[in-house]
mmCIF file of C-alpha atoms in Angstrom:
data_model
loop_
_atom_site.group_PDB
_atom_site.id
_atom_site.type_symbol
_atom_site.label_atom_id
_atom_site.label_comp_id
_atom_site.label_asym_id
_atom_site.label_seq_id
_atom_site.Cartn_x
_atom_site.Cartn_y
_atom_site.Cartn_z
ATOM 1 C CA UNK O 1 36.501 97.160 130.991
ATOM 2 C CA UNK O 2 36.689 98.977 127.562
ATOM 3 C CA UNK O 3 37.411 96.092 125.252
ATOM 4 C CA UNK O 4 34.247 94.128 127.119
ATOM 5 C CA UNK O 5 32.113 96.979 126.027
ATOM 6 C CA UNK O 6 33.495 97.318 122.820
ATOM 7 C CA UNK O 7 32.528 92.923 122.648
ATOM 8 C CA UNK O 8 29.287 93.443 124.253
ATOM 9 C CA UNK O 9 28.098 96.355 121.781
ATOM 10 C CA UNK O 10 29.565 94.259 118.856
ATOM 11 C CA UNK O 11 27.998 91.189 120.126
ATOM 12 C CA UNK O 12 24.407 93.337 120.413
ATOM 13 C CA UNK O 13 24.785 94.652 117.128
ATOM 14 C CA UNK O 14 25.508 90.785 115.271
ATOM 15 C CA UNK O 15 22.465 89.605 117.224
ATOM 16 C CA UNK O 16 20.500 92.717 116.177
ATOM 17 C CA UNK O 17 21.130 92.091 112.488
ATOM 18 C CA UNK O 18 20.664 87.920 112.535
ATOM 19 C CA UNK O 19 17.283 88.585 114.541
ATOM 20 C CA UNK O 20 16.458 90.860 111.820
ATOM 21 C CA UNK O 21 17.414 89.122 109.181
ATOM 22 C CA UNK O 22 15.879 86.144 110.372
ATOM 23 C CA UNK O 23 12.591 88.184 110.758
ATOM 24 C CA UNK O 24 13.045 88.958 107.007
ATOM 25 C CA UNK O 25 13.414 86.134 105.891
ATOM 26 C CA UNK O 26 10.038 84.212 107.665
ATOM 27 C CA UNK O 27 8.155 87.467 106.642
ATOM 28 C CA UNK O 28 9.773 86.414 102.956
ATOM 29 C CA UNK O 29 8.807 82.324 103.551
ATOM 30 C CA UNK O 30 5.174 83.802 104.689
ATOM 31 C CA UNK O 31 4.668 85.977 101.394
ATOM 32 C CA UNK O 32 5.874 83.032 99.324
ATOM 33 C CA UNK O 33 3.903 80.401 101.107
ATOM 34 C CA UNK O 34 0.954 82.608 100.401
ATOM 35 C CA UNK O 35 1.193 83.466 97.144
ATOM 36 C CA UNK O 36 2.101 79.826 96.448
ATOM 37 C CA UNK O 37 -1.109 79.224 98.257
ATOM 38 C CA UNK O 38 -3.064 81.947 96.104
ATOM 39 C CA UNK O 39 -1.880 80.785 92.723
ATOM 40 C CA UNK O 40 -3.315 77.489 93.501
ATOM 41 C CA UNK O 41 -6.578 78.648 94.744
ATOM 42 C CA UNK O 42 -6.782 81.108 91.771
ATOM 43 C CA UNK O 43 -6.016 78.613 89.285
ATOM 44 C CA UNK O 44 -8.664 76.270 90.319
ATOM 45 C CA UNK O 45 -11.729 78.950 90.876
ATOM 46 C CA UNK O 46 -10.944 80.645 87.450
ATOM 47 C CA UNK O 47 -10.667 76.846 85.634
ATOM 48 C CA UNK O 48 -7.514 77.898 83.951
ATOM 49 C CA UNK O 49 -6.221 75.977 81.192
ATOM 50 C CA UNK O 50 -2.181 75.416 80.955
ATOM 51 C CA UNK O 51 -2.141 77.504 78.252
ATOM 52 C CA UNK O 52 -3.977 80.495 79.672
ATOM 53 C CA UNK O 53 -1.885 80.076 82.920
ATOM 54 C CA UNK O 54 0.825 80.445 80.887
ATOM 55 C CA UNK O 55 -0.374 83.654 79.438
ATOM 56 C CA UNK O 56 -1.805 84.730 82.333
ATOM 57 C CA UNK O 57 0.309 84.641 85.342
ATOM 58 C CA UNK O 58 3.221 86.788 83.963
ATOM 59 C CA UNK O 59 0.509 89.515 83.760
ATOM 60 C CA UNK O 60 -0.912 89.049 86.817
ATOM 61 C CA UNK O 61 2.697 89.234 88.485
ATOM 62 C CA UNK O 62 3.662 92.300 86.636
ATOM 63 C CA UNK O 63 0.081 94.214 88.003
ATOM 64 C CA UNK O 64 0.400 92.654 91.196
ATOM 65 C CA UNK O 65 3.958 94.070 91.579
ATOM 66 C CA UNK O 66 2.500 97.668 90.356
ATOM 67 C CA UNK O 67 -0.699 97.283 92.725
ATOM 68 C CA UNK O 68 2.068 96.543 95.610
ATOM 69 C CA UNK O 69 3.971 99.845 94.670
ATOM 70 C CA UNK O 70 1.057 102.063 94.847
ATOM 71 C CA UNK O 71 -0.374 100.901 97.926
ATOM 72 C CA UNK O 72 2.826 101.385 99.451
ATOM 73 C CA UNK O 73 2.881 105.194 98.036
ATOM 74 C CA UNK O 74 -0.681 105.506 99.276
ATOM 75 C CA UNK O 75 0.304 104.353 102.925
ATOM 76 C CA UNK O 76 3.304 106.009 102.949
ATOM 77 C CA UNK O 77 1.083 109.224 102.374
ATOM 78 C CA UNK O 78 -1.575 108.364 104.844
ATOM 79 C CA UNK O 79 1.244 107.455 107.555
ATOM 80 C CA UNK O 80 2.612 111.367 106.897
ATOM 81 C CA UNK O 81 -0.449 112.699 107.017
ATOM 82 C CA UNK O 82 -0.952 111.143 110.097
ATOM 83 C CA UNK O 83 1.908 111.986 111.166
ATOM 84 C CA UNK O 84 1.520 116.069 110.096
ATOM 85 C CA UNK O 85 -2.061 115.973 112.247
ATOM 86 C CA UNK O 86 -0.225 114.708 115.593
ATOM 87 C CA UNK O 87 2.454 116.749 115.265
ATOM 88 C CA UNK O 88 0.059 119.859 114.754
ATOM 89 C CA UNK O 89 1.832 120.983 111.648
ATOM 90 C CA UNK O 90 0.580 124.106 109.450
ATOM 91 C CA UNK O 91 -2.911 123.961 107.701
ATOM 92 C CA UNK O 92 -0.640 124.513 104.542
ATOM 93 C CA UNK O 93 1.371 121.836 105.026
ATOM 94 C CA UNK O 94 -1.692 119.160 106.004
ATOM 95 C CA UNK O 95 -3.209 120.489 102.928
ATOM 96 C CA UNK O 96 -0.010 119.555 101.150
ATOM 97 C CA UNK O 97 -0.178 115.805 102.109
ATOM 98 C CA UNK O 98 -3.702 115.749 101.734
ATOM 99 C CA UNK O 99 -3.379 116.384 98.326
ATOM 100 C CA UNK O 100 -0.426 113.746 98.411
ATOM 101 C CA UNK O 101 -2.506 111.012 100.079
ATOM 102 C CA UNK O 102 -5.728 111.620 97.559
ATOM 103 C CA UNK O 103 -3.127 111.282 94.473
ATOM 104 C CA UNK O 104 -1.786 108.513 95.825
ATOM 105 C CA UNK O 105 -4.941 106.366 95.895
ATOM 106 C CA UNK O 106 -6.339 108.257 92.417
ATOM 107 C CA UNK O 107 -3.089 106.307 91.123
ATOM 108 C CA UNK O 108 -3.889 103.240 93.157
ATOM 109 C CA UNK O 109 -7.740 102.790 91.739
ATOM 110 C CA UNK O 110 -5.947 103.904 88.049
ATOM 111 C CA UNK O 111 -3.739 100.694 88.711
ATOM 112 C CA UNK O 112 -6.661 98.921 89.131
ATOM 113 C CA UNK O 113 -8.470 99.804 85.761
ATOM 114 C CA UNK O 114 -5.740 99.304 84.351
ATOM 115 C CA UNK O 115 -5.107 95.738 85.637
ATOM 116 C CA UNK O 116 -8.673 94.946 84.468
ATOM 117 C CA UNK O 117 -7.661 95.824 80.920
ATOM 118 C CA UNK O 118 -4.533 93.599 80.817
ATOM 119 C CA UNK O 119 -6.357 90.716 81.925
ATOM 120 C CA UNK O 120 -8.782 91.124 79.408
ATOM 121 C CA UNK O 121 -6.322 91.245 76.774
ATOM 122 C CA UNK O 122 -5.337 87.411 77.582
ATOM 123 C CA UNK O 123 -8.007 86.150 79.479
ATOM 124 C CA UNK O 124 -12.109 86.076 78.324
ATOM 125 C CA UNK O 125 -14.797 88.495 80.627
ATOM 126 C CA UNK O 126 -16.126 85.588 82.541
ATOM 127 C CA UNK O 127 -12.398 84.408 83.408
ATOM 128 C CA UNK O 128 -11.720 87.483 84.605
ATOM 129 C CA UNK O 129 -14.712 88.223 86.785
ATOM 130 C CA UNK O 130 -13.961 85.112 87.911
ATOM 131 C CA UNK O 131 -10.200 86.094 89.047
ATOM 132 C CA UNK O 132 -11.806 88.816 90.918
ATOM 133 C CA UNK O 133 -13.996 86.903 92.843
ATOM 134 C CA UNK O 134 -11.751 84.475 93.200
ATOM 135 C CA UNK O 135 -9.123 86.852 95.248
ATOM 136 C CA UNK O 136 -11.752 88.145 97.013
ATOM 137 C CA UNK O 137 -13.028 84.524 98.634
ATOM 138 C CA UNK O 138 -9.233 83.848 98.760
ATOM 139 C CA UNK O 139 -8.954 86.871 101.576
ATOM 140 C CA UNK O 140 -11.867 85.705 102.993
ATOM 141 C CA UNK O 141 -10.854 83.111 104.059
ATOM 142 C CA UNK O 142 -7.568 84.222 105.110
ATOM 143 C CA UNK O 143 -9.327 87.021 107.124
ATOM 144 C CA UNK O 144 -11.103 83.742 108.732
ATOM 145 C CA UNK O 145 -8.837 81.910 109.501
ATOM 146 C CA UNK O 146 -6.409 84.682 111.181
ATOM 147 C CA UNK O 147 -9.855 85.094 113.195
ATOM 148 C CA UNK O 148 -9.893 81.260 113.741
ATOM 149 C CA UNK O 149 -6.616 81.370 115.119
ATOM 150 C CA UNK O 150 -6.757 84.435 117.389
ATOM 151 C CA UNK O 151 -10.469 83.022 118.670
ATOM 152 C CA UNK O 152 -8.074 79.478 119.547
ATOM 153 C CA UNK O 153 -5.506 81.606 121.991
ATOM 154 C CA UNK O 154 -7.804 82.961 124.025
#
């Protein structure tokens, strides 16, 4: 009987591990697909020449990584603040977490400002503007697509 439980436990752990791995791979595949779509969309929106694209995309990837890190810090700080409120933490603890959240928001804003400066070093102001407009168009397009998919499932 003990052997049965051990085998069942090991099989369950393997299944959970495989499911988590498959989920992670699925998320990575989705993220890569989305990024490929975004690159194609933005390249067309910005009307980049091959030379501009070669100079721009490494900078964009670096900036995107930093923005993702800054956003992660904002989400983490928000989550900690929200949890502290739910747990009824002290005023002092909440004040500290609020300060951390506000610092994370400021860092995210600074990251965005630094990004614009980096882009201007490799592209004209018009193309940088087209980048920001294109990113917003891409975001809205995917929100509409998601909304339409949810509407189809009703």
